[in-house]
Amino acid sequence: MSAIGQPISRTDGSLKVTGRARYTGDIRVSGAVHAALVQSTIASGRIASIDTSAAEEAGVLGVFSYRNLPRMNPTPKPWSHLHPHGQGYLPLQDDKIHYAGQPIAMVVASKLDQAVQAATLIKVHYEVAQPVVFDADTTRAAIDPPQFLWPVASSVGDADKGIAAAAVKIAETYATPDRHHNQMEPHATTAMWDADGSLTLYDTTQHLYGARELIAMVLGIPVDKITIMCEFLGGGFGGKAYVWPHTLLAILAAKAVRRPVRLQLTRAQMYSMVGHQAATIQTIALGADNGGKLTGIRHESISPAPVFDNYIEYAALSSRSLWAASGGIATNHKIVHVNRNTPTAMRSPHEALGHFALESAMDELAYATGIDPIELRLVNDTATDPHSGRPFSTRAMRKCLIEGAARFGWESRSPTPRSMREGRHLISEGTAAEIYTHWRWPAKARVTINGDGSALVETGSHDLGTGTYTVMRQVAADTLGVAPEKVTVRLGDTRLPPSHASIGSATMANAGASVLLAAESARDKAIRLALTGRDAPFTRGQGADIRVAEGTLTLAHSNVSISYGDLLARNGLPNLVAEADYDPVPEHEGPKAIFSFSAVFAEVRVDPELGIVRLNRFVGAYDAGRIINPKTARSQAIGGIIWGVGQVLLEQSETDPTLGRFLNRNYSGYLVPTNADIPELDILFVGDFDEEASPLGAKGLGELTAVSVAPAIANAVFHATGKRIRRLPISLEKLM
Amino acid sequence: MHPFALSRADDPATAVAIQTRDPGLAFIAGGTDLIGLMKDRAALPERLLDINHLPGMSYIEARADGGLRIGALARMSDVAASLAVRERFPLIAEALLFAASGQLRNMASIGGNIMQRTRCAYFRDEDDLPCNKRRPGSGCSARHGLNRNHAIFGWSDACVATNPSDLAVALAALDAQVIVRGRTGERSIPITEFHRLPGDTPERDNALDRGDLIVAVDVAARREARASHYLKVRDRQSFEFALVSAAAGIAIDGRSIASARLALGGVAHKPWRLRAAETALRGVSLDDRDALRSAIAASFAEARALAHNAFKIELAQRVVVRALQVAGERT
Ligand SMILES: Cc1cc2nc3c(=O)[nH]c(=O)nc-3n(C[C@H](O)[C@H](O)[C@H](O)COP(=O)(O)OP(=O)(O)OC[C@H]3O[C@@H](n4cnc5c(N)ncnc54)[C@H](O)[C@@H]3O)c2cc1C
Ligand code: SF4
């Protein structure tokens, strides 16, 4: 039986629930000492004086500030995934203060509590300047940033003309707040130097090789002297994909004190030492004819960036490719430089922000035209990517909408707002569609078939908690024709064949492809041995005639067969090793436009008197190509939906306008959903094998599932109350 | 974390004596609030005295007269599960069950609950922000800052914080007494006078003096206690403090209210009794929503909104109506 397509439980599940999985911060390194950080309490200005004497006298191993920390090389420009810095402004290099929570000193001591306590003894005097925050005033000074991922602006056709001539027009402003990843596992680095100048790191990273490149460049260390390990990650969500200042600090501290140094961020430090999702203010204009067919889309977004970096939340990106618009589509992004740390990708970066605006506006259009929201989307479905003009490789949007609606029972919905009741509550239903970028990235892998019939998969990919160990095992097992239990998977170490960042939901399609190719190559080596090796068992036939199953090679139309073990033994080989180098052309250079799609459906219950919104049920229909493991895929979907519920109803990192700092820096103040907030979630996969996306046929899934939860629920809230909430989160005062 | 010494008290008299002498010492019960405050550096005691082993302070006594006495060391989960509490004072059980989480309630004590400090995010920030409650004279960051969760009653320019205890709101509605043992022996403080308004000294949350040990909470039988309800409105369904909560208990004459007891949470530096509304509600029919609203409004003339919490004034009144209606269904 094929392992691919089976709902296999994750192989590391029991390790995790029994506490035996080794997470970075928990790994005990003998002789390791601890670093604690001092952070700026002001958001703008400079350090007038810093007195570290009391800390130095507290029996610590080292105290560092801009006065004595070695200088680093500037981060490489332009920014690239190949050498990914989280933040261009490097720690403890000068006396400037650009944001609240900026690291300004570091104490290293034998014990953690000693380091933390000594850090409190450092006295800092500041020259305080008034911080600039992201608000209605400062957004007026928004500027055009340079490109860093996609083009900043786009224009196909003449969107404005298309909108001006439209029978029905929607023009609204939507806003999303700052948010933080709040991964359960805090960021941590343990850095160890060897006498020969080689550096070993345990680091919470979604991007081993990018981190290695960046560290090498910034700290001037040869790349081949650096080893980074990360066996398990307790949640990444984009927030651990880039190198943040604490990692650099731990490395330099370890060098200075000549001991391994462990630096783990506190929950509060995770609000300024690493990235976050920046707020957006988005304006969107739609034009349509009376039949709901779009004649133009204009979507623009403004987001804050720090004074030293040009990070862009590409909120208008999705409007380039989700729906066809006969007149044209125009998008643009601007940024405002303010006093804060650098934002970064956060599930689902760009898309989940833009879809809130675009798919809410589509719902507004549905009401304005009197067309059912599903019908409206079907009318605007397209087989060609409006942005690039290329045909989509696969686009099961229709299936998502129709099968999802059937499962949800959409046809019994009464479209009039406030028309469905249950006791004190208003019941309502909303929907939204989603499109998510697909990445094609190079990846390498090695597969070994052992003499005992077992196999080893090695690739420098990552398991963020997503199930990478499990799905790679399935891919190798099927390709080699062995039982999944026979396959061991090793990930998370730069000494393995290099893979890409585990971001953008790209791991299954790309790292998975490299495992597929390496396993095929190992299997083919075995087949060649069986045909031409010592005492070859198969005296006729060719590769295509040989089937492998349950660890045994069998010649078609014969009863001649041999196990991998016997084959290796017969040839005097301990094992067979094969490597693969999956090197696809980047998606944007390919002949087809590749995206994942979905349609989601929410039923909510609103207590109109008290303004309380709770989710009753949720159906998601996803086209993520071929599903390798429906169980881990479903877990991704559940996680994504819950993530979206947080976005739409709860999450926001508020900035104090005077102090210019994030407040509520913990799980008590930053609310994420609890189990009590989440009902049964119903997940459907409707996609087919997509050969353009990956030799495995898989497209990205994880991030897709968090993209349009917010507009689906916001649209349901409108259906319940007649109130259109255009500023997230939908807190109760907005509905009272 | 800030270093501290830990010792254990074995009898109440010694505990009181030790703390009276030592301003750097704090009692610790479940530790669920105090440890968090220490991590945030909002409390920096040099010595902790573990009071969990004090004898005879963990009981729940259902008295023959229909009242209730709860030892200060009784755990929230035990009190919430007690049959006597659930039958006689449903609003107390509800206030406890809607608070914190299962794990926290297993640790947290009744005394610690009514002693817990405000959740004002400025007060609790690791960085010692301007906050008069934390550092007298440093200013109140919330007064003109982010104050959605802050007070609408009884605040001063020095502090606009709210008291986060759910239990205290239910106890206030019932006119419970806090039994305190101090330097001069035992005394009884009405719960409605236990917590203070901030005035010019927001650093003081309550009426306790140094050395004072809460030994019990005393709840007398009330005819409004059976038909009672604790309604807590919060941003998420579970594990979150109240934006606004109401404790309501009523005695009924047919469909009209013979007498009512009402207190609000999440609106002031202390549980906020609505005495004017209680008076105005007498004789009002539970079915007459408008009359209920105007009776309740009697207590809201003195409400004053901050920049981000004006909605609480309306929300609180709706919450009271709903709490009364639910209580009414229990008669
Ligand atoms: C995440 C979180 C969520 C929470 N949610 C809620 C909620 O929704 N509603 C709610 O009501 N509460 C909530 N709480 C607060 C919780 O109920 C309190 O922390 C708990 O009741 C405190 O009891 P304790 O025994 O742990 O007190 P401790 O932390 O041990 O002590 C707290 C304070 O009381 C003092 N103290 C303790 N016992 C006595 C005594 N007998 N005499 C004099 N002083 C004493 C201590 O010196 C200390 O100053 C929450 C807490 C957390 C951490
Ligand atoms: S409201 Fe009170 S606790 Fe909050 S900052 Fe102001 S003084 Fe401090």
XYZ file of N, CA and C in Angstrom, chain A residues 235-339:
315
model
N 7.384 25.993 16.684
C 6.630 27.045 16.005
C 7.576 28.073 15.412
N 7.358 28.396 14.149
C 8.181 29.407 13.492
C 7.307 30.525 12.949
N 6.378 30.166 12.065
C 5.417 31.115 11.494
C 6.104 32.280 10.799
N 7.333 32.066 10.324
C 8.077 33.128 9.659
C 9.003 33.876 10.596
N 8.699 33.845 11.868
C 9.449 34.653 12.836
C 10.827 34.112 13.148
N 11.116 32.890 12.688
C 12.448 32.334 12.937
C 13.174 32.057 11.616
N 12.738 32.738 10.563
C 13.321 32.485 9.254
C 14.539 33.358 8.992
N 14.738 34.370 9.799
C 15.820 35.322 9.551
C 16.687 35.413 10.791
N 17.862 35.995 10.616
C 18.778 36.086 11.755
C 18.508 37.387 12.512
N 18.219 37.242 13.783
C 17.908 38.400 14.627
C 19.085 38.705 15.550
N 19.099 39.881 16.149
C 20.292 40.322 16.885
C 20.755 39.361 17.992
N 19.834 38.674 18.658
C 20.280 37.857 19.795
C 21.246 36.760 19.373
N 21.061 36.243 18.154
C 21.944 35.172 17.694
C 23.368 35.699 17.522
N 23.485 36.880 16.937
C 24.805 37.491 16.754
C 25.440 37.788 18.110
N 24.617 38.258 19.043
C 25.153 38.591 20.371
C 25.660 37.341 21.087
N 24.916 36.249 20.990
C 25.344 35.023 21.669
C 26.685 34.549 21.116
N 26.846 34.673 19.795
C 28.095 34.213 19.166
C 29.279 35.050 19.650
N 29.089 36.366 19.663
C 30.192 37.237 20.087
C 30.489 37.066 21.573
N 29.437 36.851 22.361
C 29.653 36.652 23.801
C 30.447 35.369 24.036
N 30.106 34.323 23.313
C 30.800 33.045 23.502
C 32.276 33.184 23.158
N 32.540 33.973 22.144
C 33.936 34.185 21.764
C 34.669 34.942 22.873
N 34.005 35.976 23.390
C 34.672 36.822 24.384
C 34.917 36.081 25.699
N 33.954 35.293 26.152
C 34.142 34.648 27.466
C 34.743 33.254 27.324
N 34.969 32.828 26.091
C 35.592 31.526 25.814
C 34.832 30.372 26.458
N 33.527 30.497 26.461
C 32.678 29.424 26.974
C 31.457 29.346 26.054
N 30.800 28.186 25.999
C 29.527 28.164 25.275
C 28.544 29.122 25.947
N 27.816 29.880 25.165
C 26.855 30.842 25.730
C 25.454 30.525 25.229
N 24.533 30.479 26.171
C 23.121 30.265 25.845
C 22.377 31.570 26.056
N 21.604 31.962 25.041
C 20.794 33.172 25.165
C 19.382 32.820 24.708
N 18.466 32.845 25.616
C 17.069 32.572 25.259
C 16.262 33.821 25.554
N 15.459 34.250 24.592
C 14.670 35.458 24.801
C 13.539 35.186 25.787
N 13.211 36.197 26.562
C 12.015 36.093 27.395
C 10.808 36.393 26.514
N 9.630 36.067 27.012
C 8.413 36.354 26.248
C 8.353 37.848 25.908
N 8.622 38.699 26.885
C 8.533 40.149 26.623
C 9.565 40.577 25.586
N 10.746 39.967 25.623
C 11.781 40.340 24.649
C 11.380 39.949 23.228
N 10.499 38.952 23.117
C 10.069 38.522 21.783
C 9.228 39.587 21.075
N 8.906 40.676 21.784
C 8.153 41.759 21.143
C 9.061 42.784 20.480
N 10.366 42.747 20.767
C 11.227 43.745 20.133
C 12.572 43.200 19.665
N 12.939 42.005 20.118
C 14.233 41.452 19.686
C 14.104 40.716 18.356
N 12.887 40.383 17.988
C 12.632 39.660 16.741
C 11.443 40.333 16.060
N 11.114 39.877 14.869
C 10.129 40.600 14.074
C 8.692 40.447 14.522
N 7.830 41.149 13.825
C 6.401 41.106 14.063
C 5.710 41.400 12.738
N 4.415 41.293 12.714
C 3.665 41.670 11.521
C 3.254 43.132 11.646
N 3.619 43.927 10.650
C 3.316 45.352 10.727
C 1.853 45.610 10.397
N 1.329 46.647 11.000
C -0.033 47.086 10.706
C -0.132 47.521 9.245
N -1.331 47.508 8.712
C -1.538 48.067 7.377
C -2.769 48.955 7.383
N -2.722 49.944 6.516
C -3.926 50.712 6.194
C -4.093 50.554 4.694
N -5.179 49.960 4.295
C -5.350 49.602 2.889
C -6.573 50.304 2.309
N -6.380 50.850 1.134
C -7.541 51.388 0.430
C -7.787 50.491 -0.768
N -9.048 50.228 -0.997
C -9.372 49.333 -2.091
C -10.560 49.911 -2.839
N -10.483 49.853 -4.150
C -11.610 50.282 -4.984
C -11.904 49.177 -5.980
N -13.182 48.816 -6.065
C -13.622 47.818 -7.032
C -14.672 48.446 -7.928
N -14.638 48.071 -9.191
C -15.731 48.435 -10.083
C -16.267 47.159 -10.693
N -17.586 47.104 -10.913
C -18.169 45.898 -11.505
C -19.378 46.274 -12.333
N -19.740 45.402 -13.273
C -20.993 45.627 -14.001
C -22.143 45.053 -13.173
N -23.353 45.205 -13.670
C -24.501 44.784 -12.869
C -24.543 43.278 -12.637
N -23.856 42.545 -13.489
C -23.771 41.101 -13.293
C -22.668 40.700 -12.329
N -21.975 41.690 -11.739
C -20.944 41.391 -10.753
C -19.565 41.185 -11.353
N -19.460 41.279 -12.663
C -18.154 41.065 -13.284
C -17.265 42.268 -13.018
N -16.090 42.018 -12.477
C -15.194 43.114 -12.110
C -14.678 43.821 -13.353
N -14.694 45.156 -13.273
C -14.143 45.943 -14.377
C -12.825 46.599 -13.956
N -12.540 46.635 -12.664
C -11.279 47.226 -12.224
C -11.047 46.978 -10.744
N -9.781 46.830 -10.358
C -9.398 46.694 -8.947
C -8.227 47.637 -8.707
N -8.351 48.486 -7.698
C -7.186 49.263 -7.253
C -6.999 48.988 -5.765
N -5.823 48.578 -5.386
C -5.560 48.177 -4.002
C -4.217 48.771 -3.587
N -4.243 49.578 -2.521
C -3.014 50.214 -2.049
C -2.875 50.007 -0.556
N -1.638 49.917 -0.103
C -1.419 49.632 1.316
C -0.274 50.470 1.853
N -0.445 50.921 3.086
C 0.636 51.644 3.782
C 0.966 50.866 5.048
N 2.241 50.666 5.314
C 2.620 49.972 6.553
C 3.856 50.635 7.146
N 4.063 50.460 8.448
C 5.221 51.071 9.096
C 6.481 50.224 8.935
N 7.609 50.880 8.868
C 8.913 50.208 8.845
C 9.811 50.983 9.806
N 10.894 50.366 10.265
C 11.774 51.102 11.181
C 12.553 52.171 10.424
N 13.185 53.051 11.177
C 13.906 54.145 10.523
C 15.095 53.636 9.717
N 15.546 52.416 9.990
C 16.773 51.933 9.335
C 16.522 50.848 8.294
N 15.287 50.383 8.115
C 15.007 49.322 7.145
C 13.774 49.698 6.334
N 13.609 49.030 5.184
C 12.464 49.337 4.313
C 11.525 48.146 4.181
N 11.239 47.479 5.275
C 10.359 46.307 5.191
C 8.974 46.711 4.649
N 8.447 45.872 3.770
C 7.114 46.143 3.187
C 6.183 44.984 3.485
N 5.007 45.274 4.002
C 3.939 44.275 4.034
C 3.240 44.369 2.674
N 3.384 43.335 1.871
C 2.817 43.371 0.514
C 1.330 43.007 0.545
N 0.558 43.847 1.203
C -0.847 43.509 1.404
C -1.652 43.502 0.105
N -1.211 44.292 -0.868
C -1.994 44.371 -2.106
C -1.613 43.294 -3.113
N -0.634 42.478 -2.720
C -0.121 41.445 -3.637
C -1.228 40.550 -4.187
N -2.096 40.085 -3.292
C -3.067 39.070 -3.714
C -4.054 39.600 -4.743
N -4.285 40.905 -4.700
C -5.235 41.471 -5.657
C -4.720 41.378 -7.086
N -3.414 41.120 -7.234
C -2.857 41.018 -8.588
C -3.338 39.751 -9.301
N -3.662 38.710 -8.539
C -3.901 37.418 -9.192
C -5.173 36.693 -8.781
N -5.910 37.197 -7.784
C -7.055 36.403 -7.313
C -8.215 36.410 -8.307
N -8.622 37.597 -8.764
C -9.780 37.699 -9.650
C -9.419 38.422 -10.946
N -10.127 38.090 -11.994
C -9.975 38.821 -13.247
C -10.727 40.145 -13.138
N -10.206 41.184 -13.772
C -10.930 42.456 -13.847
C -10.732 42.985 -15.260
N -11.828 43.115 -15.994
C -11.718 43.379 -17.435
C -10.954 44.657 -17.761
N -11.145 45.712 -16.952
C -10.472 46.977 -17.255
C -9.004 46.977 -16.849
N -8.721 46.422 -15.697
C -7.338 46.402 -15.249
C -7.221 46.300 -13.740
N -6.006 46.054 -13.266
C -5.718 45.914 -11.836
C -4.479 46.733 -11.522
N -4.568 47.580 -10.515
C -3.405 48.366 -10.092
C -3.186 48.168 -8.597
N -1.936 47.988 -8.197
C -1.628 47.858 -6.769
C -0.415 48.712 -6.452
N -0.294 49.078 -5.177
C 0.876 49.851 -4.761
C 1.076 49.714 -3.256
N 2.322 49.896 -2.822
C 2.662 49.814 -1.397
C 3.519 51.006 -1.003
N 3.246 51.526 0.173
C 4.068 52.607 0.711
C 4.443 52.258 2.143
N 5.483 52.896 2.633
C 5.862 52.681 4.027
C 6.065 54.009 4.744
N 6.021 53.924 6.070
C 6.297 55.087 6.909
C 7.422 54.677 7.862
N 8.465 55.468 7.935
C 9.563 55.157 8.859
C 9.205 55.625 10.262
N 9.199 54.709 11.198
C 8.830 55.031 12.585
C 9.831 54.371 13.527
N 9.692 54.667 14.820
C 10.600 54.058 15.802
C 10.060 52.704 16.235
